[in-house]
Short mmCIF file of C-alpha atoms and ligand atoms in Angstrom, two decimals:
data_model
loop_
_atom_site.label_atom_id
_atom_site.label_comp_id
_atom_site.label_asym_id
_atom_site.label_seq_id
_atom_site.Cartn_x
_atom_site.Cartn_y
_atom_site.Cartn_z
CA MET A 23 23.35 4.21 -18.28
CA SER A 24 22.96 5.18 -14.64
CA TYR A 25 25.72 6.76 -12.57
CA LEU A 26 25.95 3.69 -10.36
CA SER A 27 26.40 1.30 -13.25
CA THR A 28 29.58 3.18 -14.24
CA ILE A 29 31.21 2.41 -10.87
CA ASP A 30 32.99 -0.84 -10.26
CA PHE A 31 33.12 -1.24 -6.49
CA THR A 32 35.89 -3.81 -6.67
CA GLU A 33 38.06 -0.99 -8.10
CA ASP A 34 37.34 1.28 -5.11
CA ARG A 35 40.46 0.49 -3.10
CA GLU A 36 39.44 2.50 -0.06
CA PHE A 37 36.06 0.71 0.19
CA VAL A 38 37.52 -2.76 -0.38
CA ASP A 39 40.30 -2.11 2.11
CA ARG A 40 37.88 -0.85 4.75
CA PHE A 41 35.58 -3.83 4.24
CA GLN A 42 38.43 -6.33 4.54
CA ARG A 43 39.80 -4.67 7.66
CA ALA A 44 36.35 -4.71 9.30
CA MET A 45 35.99 -8.40 8.51
CA CYS A 46 39.36 -8.95 10.22
CA GLY A 47 38.03 -7.22 13.32
CA ASP A 48 39.60 -3.79 12.76
CA LEU A 49 36.52 -1.57 13.03
CA ASP A 50 36.34 2.09 11.91
CA LEU A 51 33.72 3.22 14.51
CA GLY A 52 33.60 6.74 13.01
CA TRP A 53 29.74 6.59 13.05
CA MET A 54 29.83 5.92 16.80
CA ALA A 55 31.83 9.05 17.56
CA VAL A 56 29.30 11.41 15.97
CA GLU A 57 27.92 13.87 18.53
CA ARG A 58 24.21 13.19 18.90
CA GLU A 59 21.35 14.45 20.99
CA GLN A 60 20.61 11.44 23.16
CA VAL A 61 16.96 10.89 23.98
CA ARG A 62 14.87 8.25 25.70
CA CYS A 63 11.24 8.92 24.71
CA ARG A 64 8.47 7.43 26.81
CA PRO A 65 4.71 7.22 26.35
CA GLN A 66 3.03 10.23 27.95
CA ASN A 67 -0.03 8.06 28.24
CA GLU A 68 0.60 4.36 28.99
CA ARG A 69 -2.75 3.26 27.64
CA ARG A 70 -2.14 4.94 24.30
CA GLY A 71 1.42 3.69 23.90
CA LEU A 72 4.38 5.46 22.32
CA THR A 73 3.02 7.99 19.82
CA PHE A 74 4.66 10.34 17.33
CA ARG A 75 3.77 13.16 19.70
CA ASP A 76 5.96 11.55 22.37
CA LEU A 77 8.89 11.82 19.94
CA VAL A 78 8.63 15.58 19.51
CA VAL A 79 11.83 16.38 21.40
CA GLY A 80 14.77 18.61 20.49
CA SER A 81 16.24 18.15 17.02
CA TYR A 82 14.01 15.10 16.46
CA GLY A 83 10.88 17.22 16.83
CA PHE A 84 9.43 19.78 14.48
CA THR A 85 9.01 22.85 16.63
CA GLU A 86 12.12 24.49 15.22
CA MET A 87 11.65 23.28 11.68
CA PRO A 88 12.21 26.16 9.23
CA GLU A 89 9.67 27.08 6.56
CA LEU A 90 11.99 25.95 3.76
CA ILE A 91 13.84 22.69 4.27
CA ARG A 92 17.29 23.15 2.75
CA ARG A 93 19.18 21.04 5.27
CA ASN A 94 17.86 17.66 4.21
CA ARG A 95 17.11 16.58 0.66
CA SER A 96 17.87 12.90 1.26
CA PHE A 97 16.23 9.97 3.03
CA ALA A 98 18.06 10.89 6.26
CA PRO A 99 15.48 10.55 9.06
CA ARG A 100 14.82 13.88 10.77
CA GLY A 101 17.37 14.27 13.59
CA ALA A 102 20.01 11.89 12.12
CA ALA A 103 23.57 13.08 11.42
CA MET A 104 24.04 13.76 7.73
CA PRO A 105 27.45 13.02 6.24
CA GLU A 106 28.65 14.52 2.95
CA GLY A 107 27.53 12.84 -0.21
CA LEU A 108 23.92 11.83 0.58
CA PRO A 109 21.82 11.71 -2.58
CA ASP A 110 19.53 14.61 -3.53
CA LEU A 111 16.04 13.12 -3.90
CA GLN A 112 14.81 16.29 -5.60
CA ALA A 113 11.66 16.46 -3.50
CA ASP A 114 9.09 18.84 -5.01
CA VAL A 115 7.54 19.86 -1.70
CA ASN A 116 10.07 21.39 0.68
CA ARG A 117 8.01 24.15 2.29
CA LYS A 118 6.41 23.46 5.64
CA SER A 119 3.50 25.74 4.79
CA GLU A 120 2.51 23.45 1.90
CA VAL A 121 1.88 20.45 4.13
CA TRP A 122 1.81 21.31 7.81
CA ALA A 123 -1.31 21.14 9.98
CA TYR A 124 -2.22 21.50 13.62
CA ASN A 125 -2.15 18.04 15.22
CA VAL A 126 -0.47 16.60 12.13
CA GLU A 127 1.27 13.98 14.25
CA GLY A 128 -2.09 12.86 15.65
CA TYR A 129 -3.77 12.02 12.32
CA TYR A 130 -1.44 9.14 11.52
CA GLU A 131 -1.87 7.66 15.00
CA GLU A 132 -5.63 7.94 14.77
CA ALA A 133 -5.63 6.27 11.36
CA MET A 134 -3.57 3.37 12.70
CA SER A 135 -5.76 2.81 15.73
CA ARG A 136 -9.04 3.00 13.79
CA GLN A 137 -8.43 0.59 10.93
CA TRP A 138 -11.28 -1.69 9.95
CA ASN A 139 -11.64 -4.57 7.55
CA ALA A 140 -13.93 -4.46 4.54
CA THR A 141 -13.69 -8.24 4.12
CA THR A 142 -14.93 -9.18 7.57
CA ASP A 143 -16.63 -6.17 9.22
CA ILE A 144 -19.70 -6.26 6.97
CA PRO A 145 -22.28 -9.09 7.08
CA TRP A 146 -21.79 -9.92 3.39
CA ARG A 147 -23.85 -13.11 3.42
CA GLU A 148 -26.82 -11.25 4.90
CA LEU A 149 -26.39 -8.51 2.27
CA ALA A 150 -26.17 -11.00 -0.59
CA ASP A 151 -29.44 -12.58 0.61
CA ALA A 152 -31.25 -9.20 0.79
CA GLN A 153 -33.61 -8.86 -2.15
CA LEU A 154 -33.77 -5.28 -3.40
CA PRO A 155 -36.60 -4.14 -5.68
CA GLU A 156 -35.21 -3.73 -9.18
CA GLU A 157 -35.27 0.08 -9.41
CA ILE A 158 -33.78 0.45 -5.92
CA GLY A 159 -31.15 -2.19 -6.58
CA LYS A 160 -30.12 -0.64 -9.87
CA ALA A 161 -30.06 2.88 -8.46
CA TYR A 162 -27.96 1.71 -5.53
CA ALA A 163 -25.60 -0.23 -7.80
CA GLN A 164 -25.19 2.93 -9.92
CA LEU A 165 -24.38 5.00 -6.82
CA LEU A 166 -21.82 2.38 -5.78
CA THR A 167 -20.28 2.50 -9.27
CA PHE A 168 -19.84 6.26 -8.93
CA LEU A 169 -18.37 5.91 -5.44
CA THR A 170 -15.89 3.31 -6.68
CA GLU A 171 -14.69 5.78 -9.33
CA VAL A 172 -14.36 8.49 -6.67
CA GLU A 173 -12.35 6.28 -4.35
CA MET A 174 -10.00 5.13 -7.06
CA ILE A 175 -8.95 8.71 -7.79
CA ALA A 176 -8.87 9.44 -4.05
CA THR A 177 -6.30 6.63 -3.73
CA ASP A 178 -4.18 7.88 -6.62
CA VAL A 179 -3.88 11.51 -5.45
CA PRO A 180 -2.14 10.92 -2.08
CA CYS A 181 0.03 8.24 -3.72
CA LYS A 182 1.08 10.73 -6.39
CA TRP A 183 2.28 13.22 -3.77
CA MET A 184 3.70 10.93 -1.11
CA GLY A 185 7.12 10.44 -2.69
CA ARG A 186 7.37 14.12 -3.63
CA LEU A 187 7.35 15.39 -0.05
CA ASN A 188 10.62 16.14 1.71
CA ALA A 189 11.56 13.29 4.08
CA ASP A 190 11.57 15.73 7.03
CA PHE A 191 7.75 15.88 6.73
CA PHE A 192 7.48 12.25 7.74
CA GLU A 193 4.39 12.78 9.92
CA VAL A 194 2.55 14.09 6.85
CA LYS A 195 3.94 11.36 4.61
CA ASN A 196 2.85 8.67 7.03
CA PHE A 197 -0.60 10.21 7.30
CA ILE A 198 -0.87 10.33 3.51
CA ALA A 199 0.16 6.67 3.35
CA THR A 200 -2.76 5.83 5.68
CA GLN A 201 -5.06 7.97 3.57
CA ALA A 202 -4.09 6.02 0.44
CA MET A 203 -4.80 2.80 2.34
CA ASP A 204 -8.15 4.13 3.59
CA GLU A 205 -9.17 5.13 0.07
CA ALA A 206 -8.09 1.76 -1.33
CA ARG A 207 -10.34 0.13 1.28
CA HIS A 208 -13.20 2.43 0.29
CA ALA A 209 -12.79 1.43 -3.38
CA GLU A 210 -12.73 -2.18 -2.18
CA ILE A 211 -15.88 -1.97 -0.08
CA PHE A 212 -17.93 -0.16 -2.75
CA ARG A 213 -16.86 -2.66 -5.40
CA LYS A 214 -17.68 -5.59 -3.11
CA ARG A 215 -21.07 -4.12 -2.32
CA ALA A 216 -21.87 -3.42 -5.99
CA LEU A 217 -21.03 -7.02 -6.87
CA SER A 218 -23.19 -8.36 -4.05
CA THR A 219 -26.37 -6.41 -4.89
CA GLY A 220 -27.44 -8.78 -7.65
CA PHE A 221 -26.98 -6.01 -10.20
CA GLY A 222 -23.21 -5.51 -10.44
CA LEU A 223 -21.37 -2.40 -11.52
CA MET A 224 -23.47 -0.07 -13.66
CA ARG A 225 -22.19 2.78 -15.87
CA ALA A 226 -18.97 4.80 -15.49
CA SER A 227 -19.45 8.53 -16.02
CA ALA A 228 -17.33 10.74 -18.27
CA HIS A 229 -18.83 13.77 -16.54
CA ASN A 230 -17.71 12.55 -13.11
CA GLU A 231 -14.34 11.41 -14.27
CA PHE A 232 -13.41 14.77 -15.81
CA ASN A 233 -14.29 16.42 -12.47
CA LEU A 234 -12.18 13.88 -10.62
CA LYS A 235 -9.26 14.31 -13.00
CA PHE A 236 -9.02 17.93 -11.87
CA LEU A 237 -7.99 16.66 -8.43
CA ARG A 238 -5.24 14.53 -9.83
CA ASP A 239 -3.82 17.28 -12.03
CA ALA A 240 -3.28 19.98 -9.36
CA ASP A 241 0.06 21.77 -9.81
CA SER A 242 1.14 21.81 -6.17
CA PHE A 243 0.44 19.83 -3.02
CA ALA A 244 -1.13 22.92 -1.41
CA GLU A 245 -3.64 23.16 -4.28
CA ALA A 246 -4.21 19.40 -4.34
CA SER A 247 -4.89 19.42 -0.60
CA LEU A 248 -7.37 22.30 -0.80
CA ALA A 249 -9.23 20.62 -3.66
CA LEU A 250 -9.02 17.09 -2.27
CA HIS A 251 -9.00 17.18 1.54
CA LEU A 252 -11.09 20.23 2.06
CA GLN A 253 -13.39 20.56 -0.86
CA ALA A 254 -13.91 17.17 -2.54
CA GLU A 255 -13.67 15.05 0.60
CA GLY A 256 -15.77 17.56 2.53
CA MET A 257 -18.47 17.23 -0.12
CA VAL A 258 -18.06 13.45 -0.05
CA LEU A 259 -18.42 13.40 3.73
CA THR A 260 -21.85 15.06 3.47
CA LEU A 261 -22.63 12.72 0.56
CA PHE A 262 -21.78 9.65 2.67
CA ARG A 263 -24.06 10.86 5.44
CA PHE A 264 -26.81 11.28 2.86
CA SER A 265 -26.00 7.83 1.39
CA GLU A 266 -26.26 6.32 4.87
CA TYR A 267 -29.69 7.92 5.17
CA ILE A 268 -30.95 6.64 1.80
CA SER A 269 -29.21 3.26 1.73
CA PRO A 270 -31.52 0.26 1.57
CA THR A 271 -30.43 -1.96 4.51
CA GLU A 272 -28.96 -1.69 8.01
CA ALA A 273 -25.72 -3.35 6.88
CA ASP A 274 -25.40 -0.70 4.15
CA LYS A 275 -25.78 2.02 6.75
CA LYS A 276 -22.96 0.40 8.72
CA LEU A 277 -20.81 0.38 5.60
CA PHE A 278 -21.25 4.13 5.20
CA ARG A 279 -20.55 4.79 8.87
CA LEU A 280 -17.22 2.96 8.61
CA VAL A 281 -16.22 4.88 5.50
CA MET A 282 -17.28 8.19 7.06
CA GLN A 283 -15.03 7.69 10.05
CA ASP A 284 -12.00 7.68 7.70
CA GLU A 285 -13.31 10.50 5.54
CA ALA A 286 -13.81 12.74 8.57
CA ARG A 287 -10.12 12.27 9.37
CA HIS A 288 -9.03 13.24 5.86
CA VAL A 289 -11.19 16.36 5.98
CA GLY A 290 -9.84 17.05 9.48
CA TYR A 291 -6.29 17.14 8.13
CA GLY A 292 -7.37 19.46 5.28
CA MET A 293 -9.04 21.85 7.73
CA GLN A 294 -6.18 21.88 10.22
CA HIS A 295 -3.75 22.47 7.35
CA LEU A 296 -5.68 25.45 6.01
CA LYS A 297 -6.11 26.89 9.50
CA TRP A 298 -2.38 26.51 10.16
CA VAL A 299 -1.48 28.29 6.91
CA ILE A 300 -3.92 31.16 7.54
CA ASP A 301 -2.62 31.60 11.10
CA HIS A 302 1.06 31.54 10.12
CA PHE A 303 0.96 33.09 6.64
CA PRO A 304 -1.99 35.51 6.54
CA GLU A 305 -0.59 36.98 3.31
CA ARG A 306 -1.54 33.70 1.55
CA ARG A 307 -5.26 34.46 1.97
CA GLU A 308 -5.68 35.83 -1.56
CA ALA A 309 -3.88 32.92 -3.18
CA ILE A 310 -6.11 30.55 -1.22
CA HIS A 311 -9.23 32.32 -2.49
CA HIS A 312 -7.86 32.01 -5.99
CA HIS A 313 -7.33 28.24 -5.60
CA LEU A 314 -10.81 27.88 -4.13
CA ASP A 315 -12.31 29.80 -7.08
CA GLU A 316 -10.77 27.28 -9.43
CA ALA A 317 -11.70 24.26 -7.35
CA GLU A 318 -15.30 25.42 -6.82
CA ASN A 319 -15.65 26.02 -10.52
CA PHE A 320 -15.30 22.34 -11.24
CA VAL A 321 -17.95 21.56 -8.65
CA PHE A 322 -20.73 23.93 -9.59
CA GLY A 323 -19.59 24.27 -13.19
CA ALA A 324 -20.27 20.58 -13.54
CA GLY A 325 -22.92 19.80 -10.93
CA TYR A 326 -23.93 16.21 -10.43
CA ALA A 327 -23.83 13.83 -13.37
CA THR A 328 -27.01 12.00 -14.39
CA GLU A 329 -25.41 8.78 -13.16
CA VAL A 330 -25.36 10.20 -9.61
CA LEU A 331 -28.29 12.58 -9.45
CA GLU A 332 -30.92 10.11 -10.62
CA PRO A 333 -29.91 7.28 -8.25
CA PHE A 334 -30.06 9.84 -5.39
CA ILE A 335 -33.61 10.82 -6.36
CA ILE A 336 -34.79 7.22 -6.73
CA LEU A 337 -33.17 6.05 -3.48
CA ALA A 338 -34.35 9.08 -1.50
CA GLY A 339 -37.92 8.78 -2.85
CA LYS A 340 -37.81 4.98 -2.55
CA GLY A 341 -39.04 4.23 -6.05
CA LEU A 342 -39.92 5.34 -9.55
CA ARG A 343 -43.56 6.32 -9.15
CA LYS A 344 -44.41 9.98 -9.63
CA GLU A 345 -44.89 10.67 -5.93
CA ASN A 346 -41.67 8.82 -5.13
CA ILE A 347 -39.75 10.96 -7.59
CA GLN A 348 -41.25 14.21 -6.29
CA GLN A 349 -40.29 13.22 -2.76
CA GLY A 350 -36.83 12.12 -3.94
CA VAL A 351 -36.23 15.47 -5.66
CA ARG A 352 -37.18 17.37 -2.48
CA ILE A 353 -34.84 15.31 -0.31
CA THR A 354 -32.01 15.51 -2.84
CA GLN A 355 -32.35 19.30 -3.08
CA ALA A 356 -32.12 19.59 0.70
CA PHE A 357 -29.02 17.39 0.65
CA GLN A 358 -27.31 19.54 -1.99
CA LEU A 359 -27.94 22.71 0.00
CA LYS A 360 -26.61 21.03 3.11
CA GLN A 361 -23.53 19.94 1.23
CA SER A 362 -22.71 23.53 0.25
CA ASP A 363 -23.63 24.93 3.68
CA GLU A 364 -21.30 22.50 5.41
CA TYR A 365 -18.51 23.34 2.98
CA PHE A 366 -18.74 27.07 3.76
CA GLU A 367 -19.05 26.35 7.49
CA ARG A 368 -15.81 24.37 7.35
CA LEU A 369 -14.04 27.24 5.60
CA ALA A 370 -15.35 29.69 8.19
CA LYS A 371 -14.00 27.43 10.96
CA CYS A 372 -10.61 27.47 9.24
CA GLY A 373 -10.56 31.28 9.35
CA LEU A 374 -12.15 32.14 5.98
CA PRO A 375 -15.62 33.41 6.96
CA GLU A 376 -15.57 35.84 4.02
CA ARG A 377 -15.52 32.95 1.55
CA ARG A 378 -19.32 32.92 1.34
CA GLU A 379 -19.45 36.50 0.12
CA ARG A 380 -16.63 36.02 -2.35
CA SER A 381 -17.74 32.74 -3.83
CA ARG A 382 -19.74 32.35 -7.02
CA LEU A 383 -20.71 28.92 -5.73
CA TRP A 384 -22.40 30.55 -2.72
CA LYS A 385 -24.37 32.90 -5.01
CA PHE A 386 -25.46 29.89 -7.05
CA VAL A 387 -26.48 28.05 -3.87
CA GLU A 388 -28.49 31.06 -2.65
CA LEU A 389 -30.32 31.30 -5.96
CA ASN A 390 -31.18 27.62 -5.66
CA ARG A 391 -32.37 28.08 -2.10
CA GLN A 392 -34.66 30.93 -3.13
CA ALA A 393 -36.00 28.96 -6.12
CA ILE A 394 -36.82 26.01 -3.84
CA ALA A 395 -38.49 28.25 -1.25
CA ALA A 396 -40.63 30.04 -3.91
FE1 LIG B 2 -12.66 7.74 0.55
FE1 LIG B 3 -10.89 10.41 1.84
#
């Protein structure tokens, strides 16, 4: 039985009395007498409209927010007066350093102004009429099956954390809400494309799904963000660029460009978060390396599943003949090296240039590079 179900409000004389007096016109007005910081926020840029950045003023802003939020554990919006007796929501994430990022207030605004529509922004009829050769069509449908799996987990992870963040981090919560929506749209567009190829969804992959499950099971938001925003989505961003390159029609290339625009924003948040943490808490550097060790292990410990690697080779080589496959392998190898290079470049930009030297993944990549060159 819940606490509330044990209370009979009709027995609460004070509440009933107050309600009846208000309905007779005798108002309490205690809420109106509360001392507040009065503000009148205006758009700094008329064309852009009123943004979250325009609301960063005084107690409503975040510039004086402490590292550990003890003040508010309720739904009280940041800056509101908080009377006694608000509920404790038992948020799991109350430390600013777990979630904060440079420009955090800008990511939500960007997401809202750059929404697109998977139902109408793609020429579906034209795509449905495009006849793909069987091996290309099947390889592409298999890639789309994998991408649908990826996007489903990418939707679940931000949703899992959204309600666990302290309400004072509303800029981050709102951004994460847009991320969940973006990822849902990605799952939508890949499913729609798979079902319009003439081949349908192909095979789910246990190998892929165990890798993806790692993202969902992270113990803290900081770890989840490193593994998701920075590592997995960074890898996916390079993968989308590669998929744009190898995709069979112009409309498919457009599809990947739309998805990439969202993915770049998610990676942007991950990078600006890591940079912010390294700048403000340099003592966290070792813990970050430790998280990256774990997260990288699931990438290079697992590599690409057959259900992804082979479609890449067939699509990149444009067929199943021997010379196609040789060409496809060469292009796919170059893509994989680029994927790792870009990952380490991102970390260097965030303030972790030593990651290359410390990473087993980098050693593995270098061995691969030498083997290819030999
Ligand atoms: Fe996505
Ligand atoms: Fe994403």
